[in-house]
Coordinates of C-alpha atoms in Angstrom, one line a residue:
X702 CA 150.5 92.8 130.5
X703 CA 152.4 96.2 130.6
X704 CA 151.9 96.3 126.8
X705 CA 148.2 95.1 126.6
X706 CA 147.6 98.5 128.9
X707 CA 149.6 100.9 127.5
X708 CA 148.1 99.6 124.1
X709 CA 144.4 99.9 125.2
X710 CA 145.0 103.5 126.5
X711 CA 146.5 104.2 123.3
X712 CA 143.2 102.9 121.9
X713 CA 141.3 105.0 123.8
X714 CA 142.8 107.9 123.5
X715 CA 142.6 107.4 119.5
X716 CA 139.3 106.9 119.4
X717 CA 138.0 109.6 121.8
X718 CA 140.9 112.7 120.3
X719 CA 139.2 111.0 116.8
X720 CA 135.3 112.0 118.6
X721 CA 136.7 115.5 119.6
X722 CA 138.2 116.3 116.2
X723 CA 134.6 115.0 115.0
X724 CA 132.7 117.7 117.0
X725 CA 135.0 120.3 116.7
X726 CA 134.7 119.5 112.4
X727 CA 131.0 120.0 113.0
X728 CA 131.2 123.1 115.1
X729 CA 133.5 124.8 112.2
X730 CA 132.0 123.1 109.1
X731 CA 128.5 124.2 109.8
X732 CA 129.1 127.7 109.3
X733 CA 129.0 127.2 105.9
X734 CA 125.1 127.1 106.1
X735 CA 125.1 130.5 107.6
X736 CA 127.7 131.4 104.3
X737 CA 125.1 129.9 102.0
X738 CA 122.0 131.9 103.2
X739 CA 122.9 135.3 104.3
X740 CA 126.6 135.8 105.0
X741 CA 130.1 136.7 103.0
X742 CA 132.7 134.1 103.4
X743 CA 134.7 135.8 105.5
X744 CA 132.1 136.6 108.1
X745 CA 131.0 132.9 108.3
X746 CA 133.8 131.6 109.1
X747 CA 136.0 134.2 110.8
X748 CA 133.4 137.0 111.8
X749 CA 131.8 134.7 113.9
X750 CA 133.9 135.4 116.8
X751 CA 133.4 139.1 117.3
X752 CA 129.4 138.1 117.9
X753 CA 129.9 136.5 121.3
X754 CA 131.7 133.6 119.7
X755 CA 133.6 133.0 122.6
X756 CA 130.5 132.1 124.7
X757 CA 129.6 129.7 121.8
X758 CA 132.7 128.0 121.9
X759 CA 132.7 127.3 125.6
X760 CA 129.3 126.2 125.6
X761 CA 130.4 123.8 122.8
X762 CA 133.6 123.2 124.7
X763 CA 131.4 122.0 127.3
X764 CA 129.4 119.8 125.4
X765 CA 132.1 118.2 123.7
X766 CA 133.3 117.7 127.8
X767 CA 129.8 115.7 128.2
X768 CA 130.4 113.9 125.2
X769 CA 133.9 112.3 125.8
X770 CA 132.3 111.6 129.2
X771 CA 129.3 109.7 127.9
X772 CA 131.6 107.7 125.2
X773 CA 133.6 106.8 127.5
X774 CA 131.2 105.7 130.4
X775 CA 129.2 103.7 127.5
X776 CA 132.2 102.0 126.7
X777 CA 132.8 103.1 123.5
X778 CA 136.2 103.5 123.6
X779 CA 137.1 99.9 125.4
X780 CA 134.4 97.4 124.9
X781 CA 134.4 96.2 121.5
X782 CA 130.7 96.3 119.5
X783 CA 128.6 95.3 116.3
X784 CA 128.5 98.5 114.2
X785 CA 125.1 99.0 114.4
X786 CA 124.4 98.4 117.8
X787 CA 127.2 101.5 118.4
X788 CA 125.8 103.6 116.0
X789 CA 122.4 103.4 117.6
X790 CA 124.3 104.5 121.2
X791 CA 125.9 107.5 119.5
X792 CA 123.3 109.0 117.8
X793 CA 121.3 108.6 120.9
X794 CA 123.7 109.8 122.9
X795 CA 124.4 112.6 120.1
X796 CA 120.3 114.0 120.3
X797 CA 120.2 114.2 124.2
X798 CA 123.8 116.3 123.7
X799 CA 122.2 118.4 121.0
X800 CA 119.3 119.1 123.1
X801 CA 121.6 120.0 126.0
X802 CA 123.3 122.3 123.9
X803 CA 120.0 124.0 123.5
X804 CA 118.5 124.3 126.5
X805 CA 122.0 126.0 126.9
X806 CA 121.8 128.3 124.6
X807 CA 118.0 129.1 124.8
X808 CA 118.4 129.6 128.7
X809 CA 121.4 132.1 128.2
X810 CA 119.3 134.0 126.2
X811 CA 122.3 134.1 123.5
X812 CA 121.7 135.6 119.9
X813 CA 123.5 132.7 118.6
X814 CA 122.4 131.8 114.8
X815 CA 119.9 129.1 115.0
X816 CA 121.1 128.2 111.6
X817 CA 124.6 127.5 112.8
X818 CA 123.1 125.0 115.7
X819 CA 121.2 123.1 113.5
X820 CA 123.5 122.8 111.0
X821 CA 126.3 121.8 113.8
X822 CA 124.3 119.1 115.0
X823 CA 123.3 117.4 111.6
X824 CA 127.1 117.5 110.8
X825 CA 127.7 115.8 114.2
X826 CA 125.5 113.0 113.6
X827 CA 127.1 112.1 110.0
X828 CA 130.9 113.3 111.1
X829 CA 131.3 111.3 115.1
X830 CA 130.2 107.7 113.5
X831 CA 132.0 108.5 110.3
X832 CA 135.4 109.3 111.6
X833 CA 134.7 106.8 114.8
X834 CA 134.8 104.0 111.4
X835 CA 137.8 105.7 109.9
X836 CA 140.2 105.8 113.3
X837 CA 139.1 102.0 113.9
X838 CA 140.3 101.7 110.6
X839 CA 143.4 103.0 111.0
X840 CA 144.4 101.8 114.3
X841 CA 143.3 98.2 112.4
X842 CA 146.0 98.7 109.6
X843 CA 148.3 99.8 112.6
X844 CA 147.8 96.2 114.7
X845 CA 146.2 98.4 117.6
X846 CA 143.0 97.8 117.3
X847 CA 143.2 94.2 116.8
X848 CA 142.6 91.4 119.6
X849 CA 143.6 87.9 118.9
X850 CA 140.8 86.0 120.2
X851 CA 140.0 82.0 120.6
X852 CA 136.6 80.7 120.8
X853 CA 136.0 77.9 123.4
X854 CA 134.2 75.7 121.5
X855 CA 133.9 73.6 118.0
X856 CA 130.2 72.9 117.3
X857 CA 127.6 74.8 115.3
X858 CA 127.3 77.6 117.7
X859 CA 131.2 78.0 117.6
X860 CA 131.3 77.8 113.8
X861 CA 128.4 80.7 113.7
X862 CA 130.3 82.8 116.2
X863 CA 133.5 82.8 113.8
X864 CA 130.9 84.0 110.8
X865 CA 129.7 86.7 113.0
X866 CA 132.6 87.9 114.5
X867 CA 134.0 88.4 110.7
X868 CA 131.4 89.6 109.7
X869 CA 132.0 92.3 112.0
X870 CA 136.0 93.5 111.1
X871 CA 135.5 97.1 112.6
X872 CA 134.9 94.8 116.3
X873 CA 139.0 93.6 115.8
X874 CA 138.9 90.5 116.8
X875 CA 141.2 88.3 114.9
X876 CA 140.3 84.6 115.3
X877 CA 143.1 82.5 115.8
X878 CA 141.8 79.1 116.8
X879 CA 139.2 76.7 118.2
X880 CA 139.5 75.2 121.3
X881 CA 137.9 72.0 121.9
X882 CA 137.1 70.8 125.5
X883 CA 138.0 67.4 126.1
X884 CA 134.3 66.0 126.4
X885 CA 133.7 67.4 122.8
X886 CA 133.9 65.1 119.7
X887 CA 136.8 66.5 117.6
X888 CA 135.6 67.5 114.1
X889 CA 137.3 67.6 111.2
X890 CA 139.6 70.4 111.0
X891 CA 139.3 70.9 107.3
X892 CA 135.9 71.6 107.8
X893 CA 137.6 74.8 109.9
X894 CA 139.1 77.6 108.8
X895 CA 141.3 78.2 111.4
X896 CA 143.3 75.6 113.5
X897 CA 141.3 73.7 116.4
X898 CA 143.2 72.9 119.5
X899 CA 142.4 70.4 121.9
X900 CA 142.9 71.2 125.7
X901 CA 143.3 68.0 127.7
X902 CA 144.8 69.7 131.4
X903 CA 143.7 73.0 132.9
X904 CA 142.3 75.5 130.1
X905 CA 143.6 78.6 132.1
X906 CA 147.5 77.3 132.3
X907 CA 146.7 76.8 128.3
X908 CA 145.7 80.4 128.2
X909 CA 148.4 82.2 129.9
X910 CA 151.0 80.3 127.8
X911 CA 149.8 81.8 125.0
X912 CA 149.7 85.3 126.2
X913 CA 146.4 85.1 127.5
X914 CA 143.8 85.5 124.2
X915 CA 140.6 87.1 124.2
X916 CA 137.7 84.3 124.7
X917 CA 134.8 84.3 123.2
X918 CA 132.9 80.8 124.7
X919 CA 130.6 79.5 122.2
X920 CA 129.7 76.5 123.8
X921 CA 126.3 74.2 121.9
X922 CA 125.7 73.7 125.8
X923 CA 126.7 76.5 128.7
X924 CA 124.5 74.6 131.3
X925 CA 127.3 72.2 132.1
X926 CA 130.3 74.4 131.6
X927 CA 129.4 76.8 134.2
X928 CA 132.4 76.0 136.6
X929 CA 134.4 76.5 133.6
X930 CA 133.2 80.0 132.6
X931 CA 133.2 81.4 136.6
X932 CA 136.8 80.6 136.4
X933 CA 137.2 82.1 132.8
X934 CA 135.4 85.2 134.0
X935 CA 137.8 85.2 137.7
X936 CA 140.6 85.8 135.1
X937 CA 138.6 88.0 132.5
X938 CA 138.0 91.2 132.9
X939 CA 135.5 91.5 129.5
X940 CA 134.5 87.8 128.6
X941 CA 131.9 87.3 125.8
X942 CA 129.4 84.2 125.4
X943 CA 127.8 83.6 123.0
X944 CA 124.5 81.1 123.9
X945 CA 123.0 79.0 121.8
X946 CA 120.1 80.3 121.0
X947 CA 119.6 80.3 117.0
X948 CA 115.5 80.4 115.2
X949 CA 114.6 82.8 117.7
X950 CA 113.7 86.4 116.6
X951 CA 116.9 88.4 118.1
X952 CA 115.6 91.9 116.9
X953 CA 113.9 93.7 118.8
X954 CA 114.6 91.2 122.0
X955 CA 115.0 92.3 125.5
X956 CA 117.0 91.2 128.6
X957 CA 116.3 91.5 132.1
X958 CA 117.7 89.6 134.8
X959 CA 116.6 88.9 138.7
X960 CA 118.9 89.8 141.2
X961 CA 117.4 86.9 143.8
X962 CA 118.0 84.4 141.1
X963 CA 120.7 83.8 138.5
X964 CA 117.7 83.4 136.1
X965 CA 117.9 85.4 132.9
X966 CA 114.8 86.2 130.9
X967 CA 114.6 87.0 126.7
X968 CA 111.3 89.2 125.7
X969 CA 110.7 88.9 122.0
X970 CA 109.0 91.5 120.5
X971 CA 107.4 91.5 117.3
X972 CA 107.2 94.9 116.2
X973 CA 105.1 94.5 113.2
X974 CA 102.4 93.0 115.5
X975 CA 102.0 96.4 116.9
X976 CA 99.8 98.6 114.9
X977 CA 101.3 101.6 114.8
X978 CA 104.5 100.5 114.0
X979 CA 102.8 98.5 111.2
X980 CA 101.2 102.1 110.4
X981 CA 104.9 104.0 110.2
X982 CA 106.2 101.2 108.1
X983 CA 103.2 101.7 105.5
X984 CA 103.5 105.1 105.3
X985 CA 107.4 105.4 104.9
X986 CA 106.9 102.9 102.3
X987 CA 104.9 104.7 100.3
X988 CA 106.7 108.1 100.8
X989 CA 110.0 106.2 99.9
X990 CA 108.5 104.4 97.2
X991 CA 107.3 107.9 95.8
X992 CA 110.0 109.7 96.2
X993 CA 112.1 107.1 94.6
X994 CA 110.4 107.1 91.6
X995 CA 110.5 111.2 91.1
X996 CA 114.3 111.0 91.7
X997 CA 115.0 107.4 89.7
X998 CA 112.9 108.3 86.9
X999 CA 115.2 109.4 84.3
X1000 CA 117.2 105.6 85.2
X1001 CA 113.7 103.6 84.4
X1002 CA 113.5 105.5 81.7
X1003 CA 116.7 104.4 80.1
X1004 CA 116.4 101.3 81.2
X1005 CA 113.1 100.5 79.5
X1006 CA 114.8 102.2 76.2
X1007 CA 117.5 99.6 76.7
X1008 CA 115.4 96.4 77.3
X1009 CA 112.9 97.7 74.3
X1010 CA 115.8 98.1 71.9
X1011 CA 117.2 94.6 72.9
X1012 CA 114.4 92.4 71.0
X1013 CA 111.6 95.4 70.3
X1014 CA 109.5 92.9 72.5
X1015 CA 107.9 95.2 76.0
X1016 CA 110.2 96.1 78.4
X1017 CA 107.5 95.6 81.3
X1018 CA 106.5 92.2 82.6
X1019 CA 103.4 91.5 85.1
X1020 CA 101.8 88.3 86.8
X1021 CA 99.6 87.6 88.9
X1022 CA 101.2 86.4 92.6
X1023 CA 99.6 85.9 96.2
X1024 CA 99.3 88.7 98.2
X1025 CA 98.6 89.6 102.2
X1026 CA 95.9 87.8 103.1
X1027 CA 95.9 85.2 100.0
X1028 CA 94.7 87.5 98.1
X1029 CA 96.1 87.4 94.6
X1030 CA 97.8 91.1 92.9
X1031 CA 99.6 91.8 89.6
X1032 CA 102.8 93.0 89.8
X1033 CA 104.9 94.4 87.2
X1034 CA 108.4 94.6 87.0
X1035 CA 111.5 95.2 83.9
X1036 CA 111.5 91.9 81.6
X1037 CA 114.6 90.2 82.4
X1038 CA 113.8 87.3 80.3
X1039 CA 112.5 86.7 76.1
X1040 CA 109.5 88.7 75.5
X1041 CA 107.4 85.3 75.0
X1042 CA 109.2 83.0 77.9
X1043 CA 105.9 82.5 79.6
X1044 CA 104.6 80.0 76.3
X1045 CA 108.4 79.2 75.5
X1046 CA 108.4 77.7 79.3
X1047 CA 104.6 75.7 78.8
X1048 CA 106.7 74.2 75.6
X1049 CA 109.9 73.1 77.7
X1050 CA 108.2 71.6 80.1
X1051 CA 106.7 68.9 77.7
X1052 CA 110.2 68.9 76.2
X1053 CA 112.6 68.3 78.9
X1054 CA 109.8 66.6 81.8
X1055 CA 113.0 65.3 83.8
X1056 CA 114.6 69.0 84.0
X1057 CA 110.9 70.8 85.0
X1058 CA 110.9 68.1 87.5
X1059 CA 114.3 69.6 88.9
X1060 CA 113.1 72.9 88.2
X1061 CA 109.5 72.7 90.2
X1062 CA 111.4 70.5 92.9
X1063 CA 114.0 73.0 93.7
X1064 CA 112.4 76.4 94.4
X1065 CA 112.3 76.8 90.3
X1066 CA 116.0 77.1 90.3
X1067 CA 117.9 74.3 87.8
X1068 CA 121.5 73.1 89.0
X1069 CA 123.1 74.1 85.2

């Protein structure tokens, strides 16, 4: 147990001294904005001093302080989470720190360049979860970061907990079995790629003697395993479960629980059913959309060239398809196929009638 604690404060420490280093990069990076626009090399980067950069730094210092703080309470440097539900913490956490830093400076009344705070702060926001990735990394290839971990369970919601939890490497936990209650039918373990156990006697006894695993419960049915997972959770500090709860809509879902019941509620949103989301996602598409074609046209270009030169045939190809609301739009799009496949297609059909049947009976997709 000694060596589990020492090894998650080493963690810890990693991961927050990896933050720090982050900031402090920023801090120092960004004055090469103010070198860029209006100042020699030398005074960006070592003048900056002699014009109150002291008070800078401490207000910095300070910030960097709140930061570590924040992390820390938010469990960024213990509990173990999906990469994007992280990154969406820090840089939240990141904007309400860059605003702190300045109302700082703006109440001091400093004559700090307003170039080198902006310029810090976009640095931050691309430097903390960047070199937060890279020190997971490392303390990965260095065993520290990685938790073996067994998941209580060995139906379909087990089997989609392994596929998430790998999908999810920078999270560290290394699946190293199944286990399968006594009440559950015992699949085939080839089906498995890692070894299922079966635990007949008392599932805690089974723990310890294997050094006492992380446990992920992934149970098809938690309603009649709830003795099992109090005692789990009596011996767990951080327990995860996992319900079965797959076809519903998880993004954009909320939680909330009542403290006079042990009732938990799910709110599903759907965002695209409010209109002014719905507005924001038609405009960014057309801005994207736009701008993608300024910056991506020299690539179309030579990419038509390269189609044409194939067969001489056109290098664009449109049809007609249903659009929002049924109604029917032509869309265009580089030829991929012959230049005449649309009358070489009418021609196979009547050729090969037991392949188009294949072909129309399988989402127009043909086994070989």
């Amino acid at each position: 147990m000694k060596l589990r604690v020492d090894n998650l404060l080493f963690t810890k420490l990693a991961l927050m001294a990896g933050d720090v280093a982050a900031l402090l990069a920023a801090f120092v990076l960004s004055r090469a904005a103010n070198w860029a626009y209006d100042h020699t090399f030398s005074e960006a980067f070592f003048g900056w001093w002699e014009a109150r950069g002291q008070i800078r730094l401490g207000l910095f210092a300070l910030v960097i302080a709140a930061a570590v703080v924040w992390f820390w309470s938010a469990g960024h440097y213990s509990r173990r989470k999906p990469f994007w539900d992280e990154l969406r913490e820090t840089l939240r956490i990141l904007v309400l720190l860059a605003a702190l830093d300045v109302v700082l400076v703006f109440l001091g009344k400093w004559q700090f360049s307003r170039l080198w705070l902006l310029a810090t702060w976009l640095l931050a926001f691309a430097l903390v979860p960047a070199l937060r990735v890279l020190t997971k990394r490392a303390l990965l290839r260095i065993g520290r970061w990685r938790r073996p971990t067994v998941i209580l369970g060995v139906g379909d919601n087990a089997r989609e907990a392994y596929a998430a939890l790998c999908s999810e490497p920078l999270m560290g936990f290394e699946v190293e079995a199944f286990l399968a209650l006594p009440e559950e039918a015992l699949p085939s373990p080839d089906d498995y790629p890692v070894p299922i156990s079966t635990v007949d006697g008392d599932i805690v006894a089974w723990l310890e003697s294997r050094g006492m695993p992380h446990v992920v419960v992934a149970l098809d049915s938690l309603q009649e395993q709830q003795l099992l997972i109090q005692r789990l959770s009596m011996r767990y500090a951080d327990l995860n479960v996992i319900p079965s709860i797959r076809g519903l809509p998880l993004l954009g879902m909320e939680m909330t629980h009542f403290f006079s019941h042990e009732v938990l509620m799910l709110r599903v949103r759907n965002n695209l059913g409010r209109r002014g989301i719905r507005l924001i996602k038609r405009y960014f598409d057309i801005v994207a959309a736009g701008l993608l074609l300024v910056v991506l046209f020299p690539v179309l270009v030579f990419i038509a060239w390269k189609i044409w030169r194939e067969d001489g045939g056109p290098f664009i190809y449109s049809q007609q398809r249903v659009g929002h609301g049924g109604a029917p739009f032509k869309f265009y799009k580089f030829r991929s196929m012959v230049h005449d496949a649309d009358a070489l297609l009418e021609s196979w059909k009547t050729q090969h009638p037991e392949l188009h049947q294949e072909y129309v009976g399988n989402n127009f997709k043909l086994k070989n």
